PDB file of C-alpha atoms in Angstrom:
ATOM      1  CA  MET A   8      65.918 -61.050   6.608  1.00 80.00           C
ATOM      2  CA  VAL A   9      64.216 -61.360   9.962  1.00 87.00           C
ATOM      3  CA  VAL A  10      62.095 -58.347  10.881  1.00 91.00           C
ATOM      4  CA  MET A  11      60.976 -57.997  14.470  1.00 92.00           C
ATOM      5  CA  TYR A  12      58.752 -55.704  16.393  1.00 94.00           C
ATOM      6  CA  CYS A  13      60.684 -54.002  19.162  1.00 95.00           C
ATOM      7  CA  ILE A  14      60.054 -51.954  22.317  1.00 96.00           C
ATOM      8  CA  LEU A  15      63.162 -50.304  23.708  1.00 97.00           C
ATOM      9  CA  VAL A  16      63.541 -48.472  27.010  1.00 96.00           C
ATOM     10  CA  TYR A  17      66.680 -46.937  28.431  1.00 95.00           C
ATOM     11  CA  ASP A  18      67.678 -45.416  31.731  1.00 94.00           C
ATOM     12  CA  CYS A  19      70.936 -43.481  31.417  1.00 94.00           C
ATOM     13  CA  HIS A  20      72.784 -40.791  33.272  1.00 95.00           C
ATOM     14  CA  GLU A  21      71.692 -37.320  32.143  1.00 94.00           C
ATOM     15  CA  LYS A  22      75.082 -36.793  30.518  1.00 96.00           C
ATOM     16  CA  ARG A  23      74.408 -39.606  28.060  1.00 96.00           C
ATOM     17  CA  VAL A  24      70.693 -39.135  27.419  1.00 95.00           C
ATOM     18  CA  ALA A  25      71.083 -36.900  24.347  1.00 95.00           C
ATOM     19  CA  LYS A  26      73.426 -39.368  22.656  1.00 97.00           C
ATOM     20  CA  MET A  27      71.158 -42.321  23.415  1.00 97.00           C
ATOM     21  CA  LEU A  28      68.115 -40.447  22.179  1.00 96.00           C
ATOM     22  CA  LYS A  29      69.858 -39.602  18.922  1.00 96.00           C
ATOM     23  CA  LEU A  30      71.029 -43.177  18.431  1.00 97.00           C
ATOM     24  CA  CYS A  31      67.653 -44.785  19.133  1.00 97.00           C
ATOM     25  CA  ARG A  32      65.836 -42.319  16.886  1.00 96.00           C
ATOM     26  CA  LYS A  33      68.018 -43.508  13.998  1.00 97.00           C
ATOM     27  CA  TYR A  34      66.534 -46.998  14.295  1.00 97.00           C
ATOM     28  CA  LEU A  35      63.143 -46.717  16.009  1.00 97.00           C
ATOM     29  CA  ASN A  36      60.190 -44.404  16.628  1.00 95.00           C
ATOM     30  CA  TRP A  37      60.239 -42.403  19.821  1.00 95.00           C
ATOM     31  CA  ILE A  38      56.964 -42.820  21.669  1.00 92.00           C
ATOM     32  CA  GLN A  39      57.510 -41.443  25.145  1.00 90.00           C
ATOM     33  CA  ASN A  40      60.266 -40.273  27.476  1.00 87.00           C
ATOM     34  CA  SER A  41      63.010 -42.845  26.934  1.00 92.00           C
ATOM     35  CA  VAL A  42      60.744 -45.351  25.170  1.00 95.00           C
ATOM     36  CA  PHE A  43      60.933 -46.350  21.502  1.00 96.00           C
ATOM     37  CA  GLU A  44      59.133 -48.831  19.323  1.00 95.00           C
ATOM     38  CA  GLY A  45      59.171 -50.045  15.788  1.00 95.00           C
ATOM     39  CA  GLU A  46      59.946 -52.735  13.320  1.00 95.00           C
ATOM     40  CA  ILE A  47      63.590 -53.529  12.935  1.00 96.00           C
ATOM     41  CA  THR A  48      65.669 -56.266  11.381  1.00 96.00           C
ATOM     42  CA  GLU A  49      67.721 -58.491  13.644  1.00 94.00           C
ATOM     43  CA  VAL A  50      70.917 -57.141  12.069  1.00 95.00           C
ATOM     44  CA  LYS A  51      69.921 -53.519  12.665  1.00 97.00           C
ATOM     45  CA  LEU A  52      68.942 -54.298  16.251  1.00 97.00           C
ATOM     46  CA  ARG A  53      72.363 -55.848  16.898  1.00 97.00           C
ATOM     47  CA  GLU A  54      73.934 -52.738  15.390  1.00 97.00           C
ATOM     48  CA  LEU A  55      71.837 -50.507  17.647  1.00 98.00           C
ATOM     49  CA  GLN A  56      72.777 -52.530  20.722  1.00 97.00           C
ATOM     50  CA  TYR A  57      76.442 -52.428  19.734  1.00 97.00           C
ATOM     51  CA  GLU A  58      76.359 -48.647  19.307  1.00 98.00           C
ATOM     52  CA  ALA A  59      74.431 -48.243  22.581  1.00 97.00           C
ATOM     53  CA  LYS A  60      77.092 -50.192  24.467  1.00 97.00           C
ATOM     54  CA  LYS A  61      79.701 -47.745  23.259  1.00 97.00           C
ATOM     55  CA  ILE A  62      77.694 -44.814  24.678  1.00 97.00           C
ATOM     56  CA  MET A  63      76.582 -46.472  27.927  1.00 97.00           C
ATOM     57  CA  GLU A  64      78.369 -46.890  31.234  1.00 96.00           C
ATOM     58  CA  LEU A  65      77.469 -50.535  31.640  1.00 95.00           C
ATOM     59  CA  ASP A  66      77.666 -50.501  35.437  1.00 94.00           C
ATOM     60  CA  TYR A  67      75.309 -47.516  35.690  1.00 94.00           C
ATOM     61  CA  ASP A  68      73.017 -47.312  32.674  1.00 95.00           C
ATOM     62  CA  SER A  69      70.401 -49.782  31.569  1.00 95.00           C
ATOM     63  CA  LEU A  70      68.875 -50.677  28.231  1.00 96.00           C
ATOM     64  CA  ILE A  71      65.999 -53.120  27.906  1.00 95.00           C
ATOM     65  CA  VAL A  72      64.812 -54.424  24.568  1.00 96.00           C
ATOM     66  CA  PHE A  73      61.615 -56.431  24.181  1.00 95.00           C
ATOM     67  CA  THR A  74      61.157 -58.104  20.839  1.00 94.00           C
ATOM     68  CA  SER A  75      58.343 -60.023  19.270  1.00 93.00           C
ATOM     69  CA  ARG A  76      58.367 -61.855  15.970  1.00 88.00           C
ATOM     70  CA  ASN A  77      54.987 -60.409  15.140  1.00 83.00           C
ATOM     71  CA  SER A  78      53.390 -57.110  16.127  1.00 81.00           C
ATOM     72  CA  LYS A  79      50.003 -58.918  16.044  1.00 84.00           C
ATOM     73  CA  TRP A  80      50.984 -60.626  19.283  1.00 87.00           C
ATOM     74  CA  LEU A  81      51.100 -57.279  21.018  1.00 90.00           C
ATOM     75  CA  ASN A  82      48.273 -54.959  21.796  1.00 91.00           C
ATOM     76  CA  LYS A  83      48.875 -51.298  22.609  1.00 93.00           C
ATOM     77  CA  GLU A  84      46.659 -48.907  24.520  1.00 93.00           C
ATOM     78  CA  ILE A  85      47.320 -45.251  25.220  1.00 94.00           C
ATOM     79  CA  ILE A  86      45.700 -43.237  27.986  1.00 94.00           C
ATOM     80  CA  GLY A  87      46.192 -39.481  28.004  1.00 93.00           C
ATOM     81  CA  VAL A  88      48.466 -37.854  25.476  1.00 90.00           C
ATOM     82  CA  ASP A  89      49.784 -39.745  22.477  1.00 86.00           C
ATOM     83  CA  LYS A  90      53.168 -38.018  22.317  1.00 78.00           C
ATOM     84  CA  ASN A  91      53.971 -39.526  18.976  1.00 77.00           C
ATOM     85  CA  PRO A  92      50.853 -40.233  16.924  1.00 66.00           C
ATOM     86  CA  ILE A  93      52.747 -42.274  14.301  1.00 62.00           C
ATOM     87  CA  ASP A  94      51.530 -45.764  14.941  1.00 56.00           C
ATOM     88  CA  ILE A  95      52.329 -49.030  13.257  1.00 53.00           C
ATOM     89  CA  PHE A  96      49.568 -50.933  15.020  1.00 53.00           C
ATOM     90  CA  ILE A  97      46.436 -51.472  12.980  1.00 44.00           C
TER      91      ILE A  97
ATOM     92  CA  MET B   5      40.165 -65.407  34.136  1.00 80.00           C
ATOM     93  CA  VAL B   6      42.337 -63.981  31.399  1.00 87.00           C
ATOM     94  CA  VAL B   7      45.944 -63.413  32.447  1.00 91.00           C
ATOM     95  CA  MET B   8      48.099 -61.246  30.219  1.00 92.00           C
ATOM     96  CA  TYR B   9      51.670 -60.238  30.091  1.00 94.00           C
ATOM     97  CA  CYS B  10      51.996 -56.483  30.305  1.00 95.00           C
ATOM     98  CA  ILE B  11      54.600 -53.756  29.745  1.00 96.00           C
ATOM     99  CA  LEU B  12      53.563 -50.365  31.090  1.00 97.00           C
ATOM    100  CA  VAL B  13      55.322 -47.027  30.592  1.00 96.00           C
ATOM    101  CA  TYR B  14      54.206 -43.664  31.843  1.00 95.00           C
ATOM    102  CA  ASP B  15      55.310 -40.093  31.311  1.00 94.00           C
ATOM    103  CA  CYS B  16      53.811 -37.779  33.923  1.00 94.00           C
ATOM    104  CA  HIS B  17      54.478 -34.386  35.372  1.00 95.00           C
ATOM    105  CA  GLU B  18      56.938 -34.578  38.285  1.00 94.00           C
ATOM    106  CA  LYS B  19      54.140 -33.693  40.687  1.00 96.00           C
ATOM    107  CA  ARG B  20      52.305 -36.907  39.858  1.00 96.00           C
ATOM    108  CA  VAL B  21      55.233 -39.312  39.460  1.00 95.00           C
ATOM    109  CA  ALA B  22      55.251 -40.548  43.070  1.00 95.00           C
ATOM    110  CA  LYS B  23      51.540 -41.387  42.979  1.00 97.00           C
ATOM    111  CA  MET B  24      51.842 -43.178  39.637  1.00 97.00           C
ATOM    112  CA  LEU B  25      54.857 -45.128  40.832  1.00 96.00           C
ATOM    113  CA  LYS B  26      53.013 -46.256  43.936  1.00 96.00           C
ATOM    114  CA  LEU B  27      49.945 -47.249  41.928  1.00 97.00           C
ATOM    115  CA  CYS B  28      51.842 -49.219  39.297  1.00 97.00           C
ATOM    116  CA  ARG B  29      53.947 -51.024  41.910  1.00 96.00           C
ATOM    117  CA  LYS B  30      50.726 -52.361  43.411  1.00 97.00           C
ATOM    118  CA  TYR B  31      49.983 -54.234  40.190  1.00 97.00           C
ATOM    119  CA  LEU B  32      53.252 -54.787  38.329  1.00 97.00           C
ATOM    120  CA  ASN B  33      57.010 -55.135  38.782  1.00 95.00           C
ATOM    121  CA  TRP B  34      59.081 -52.025  38.393  1.00 95.00           C
ATOM    122  CA  ILE B  35      61.918 -52.634  35.968  1.00 92.00           C
ATOM    123  CA  GLN B  36      63.323 -49.247  35.106  1.00 90.00           C
ATOM    124  CA  ASN B  37      62.591 -45.546  35.420  1.00 87.00           C
ATOM    125  CA  SER B  38      58.876 -45.337  34.639  1.00 92.00           C
ATOM    126  CA  VAL B  39      58.657 -48.842  33.154  1.00 95.00           C
ATOM    127  CA  PHE B  40      56.838 -51.809  34.662  1.00 96.00           C
ATOM    128  CA  GLU B  41      56.149 -55.343  33.577  1.00 95.00           C
ATOM    129  CA  GLY B  42      54.359 -58.390  34.770  1.00 95.00           C
ATOM    130  CA  GLU B  43      51.492 -60.777  34.503  1.00 95.00           C
ATOM    131  CA  ILE B  44      48.126 -59.293  35.261  1.00 96.00           C
ATOM    132  CA  THR B  45      44.519 -60.267  34.793  1.00 96.00           C
ATOM    133  CA  GLU B  46      42.381 -58.259  32.422  1.00 94.00           C
ATOM    134  CA  VAL B  47      40.217 -57.139  35.345  1.00 95.00           C
ATOM    135  CA  LYS B  48      43.207 -55.935  37.367  1.00 97.00           C
ATOM    136  CA  LEU B  49      44.594 -54.113  34.345  1.00 97.00           C
ATOM    137  CA  ARG B  50      41.295 -52.258  33.847  1.00 97.00           C
ATOM    138  CA  GLU B  51      41.373 -51.362  37.550  1.00 97.00           C
ATOM    139  CA  LEU B  52      44.943 -50.055  37.215  1.00 98.00           C
ATOM    140  CA  GLN B  53      44.010 -47.973  34.163  1.00 97.00           C
ATOM    141  CA  TYR B  54      40.963 -46.605  35.943  1.00 97.00           C
ATOM    142  CA  GLU B  55      43.024 -45.591  38.978  1.00 98.00           C
ATOM    143  CA  ALA B  56      45.738 -44.108  36.740  1.00 97.00           C
ATOM    144  CA  LYS B  57      43.191 -41.929  34.979  1.00 97.00           C
ATOM    145  CA  LYS B  58      42.191 -40.461  38.321  1.00 97.00           C
ATOM    146  CA  ILE B  59      45.817 -39.468  39.022  1.00 97.00           C
ATOM    147  CA  MET B  60      46.716 -38.286  35.519  1.00 97.00           C
ATOM    148  CA  GLU B  61      46.146 -34.972  33.787  1.00 96.00           C
ATOM    149  CA  LEU B  62      44.889 -36.494  30.561  1.00 95.00           C
ATOM    150  CA  ASP B  63      45.938 -33.556  28.397  1.00 94.00           C
ATOM    151  CA  TYR B  64      49.493 -33.599  29.732  1.00 94.00           C
ATOM    152  CA  ASP B  65      50.441 -37.063  30.986  1.00 95.00           C
ATOM    153  CA  SER B  66      50.722 -40.256  29.008  1.00 95.00           C
ATOM    154  CA  LEU B  67      50.361 -43.927  29.867  1.00 96.00           C
ATOM    155  CA  ILE B  68      51.089 -46.676  27.359  1.00 95.00           C
ATOM    156  CA  VAL B  69      50.245 -50.295  28.026  1.00 96.00           C
ATOM    157  CA  PHE B  70      51.434 -53.119  25.786  1.00 95.00           C
ATOM    158  CA  THR B  71      49.831 -56.464  26.402  1.00 94.00           C
ATOM    159  CA  SER B  72      50.428 -59.906  25.050  1.00 93.00           C
ATOM    160  CA  ARG B  73      48.368 -63.017  25.668  1.00 89.00           C
ATOM    161  CA  ASN B  74      51.537 -65.008  26.214  1.00 83.00           C
ATOM    162  CA  SER B  75      54.926 -63.963  27.561  1.00 81.00           C
ATOM    163  CA  LYS B  76      56.480 -66.580  25.241  1.00 84.00           C
ATOM    164  CA  TRP B  77      55.752 -64.252  22.361  1.00 86.00           C
ATOM    165  CA  LEU B  78      58.063 -61.672  23.828  1.00 90.00           C
ATOM    166  CA  ASN B  79      61.791 -61.844  24.222  1.00 91.00           C
ATOM    167  CA  LYS B  80      63.646 -59.567  26.638  1.00 93.00           C
ATOM    168  CA  GLU B  81      67.267 -58.527  26.586  1.00 94.00           C
ATOM    169  CA  ILE B  82      69.034 -56.304  29.090  1.00 94.00           C
ATOM    170  CA  ILE B  83      72.264 -54.435  28.436  1.00 94.00           C
ATOM    171  CA  GLY B  84      74.017 -52.772  31.352  1.00 93.00           C
ATOM    172  CA  VAL B  85      72.414 -52.798  34.772  1.00 90.00           C
ATOM    173  CA  ASP B  86      69.427 -54.989  35.568  1.00 86.00           C
ATOM    174  CA  LYS B  87      67.757 -52.566  37.954  1.00 78.00           C
ATOM    175  CA  ASN B  88      65.269 -55.134  39.099  1.00 76.00           C
ATOM    176  CA  PRO B  89      66.625 -58.659  38.812  1.00 66.00           C
ATOM    177  CA  ILE B  90      63.228 -60.283  39.439  1.00 62.00           C
ATOM    178  CA  ASP B  91      62.384 -61.738  36.097  1.00 55.00           C
ATOM    179  CA  ILE B  92      59.392 -63.705  34.943  1.00 53.00           C
ATOM    180  CA  PHE B  93      60.965 -64.656  31.617  1.00 53.00           C
ATOM    181  CA  ILE B  94      62.449 -68.137  31.505  1.00 44.00           C
TER     182      ILE B  94
END
């Protein structure tokens, strides 16, 4: 089972934002606006992307997923408010 | 000179969005909504964060910066519209 660290951002029409938010929350931690992060298996990420495609208008909306095999390769810094203080970085 | 790969997301009050957008565009590539990416030196990133702090209300706004020493450690996938087709990933 391959577990990855993931940063997900979406940009959807207002009409679809609530559905996307609900979907992404099922798989990842919300950190800001339309930004999520977390550890996820490759299989679950494919599932999330598959479900997202069903919600999205692919010629209007956008979903970007950054993945890294190891969260150690990524550093994270927050300035201002930490909107979701749950943090998997050590 | 240390060059890093950077993903930046901000969540600001509407009143400050235009200023933040303009600032971030000076240093990074806009990819979506309030999301930017790009290669940046450590010095330039500190400068960007310093300037951002001057714009932000630190008890209301939020700025998150993910950095990685190597863009090879990050994979990027886009579903739907690529709002900015300039891409530094190979």
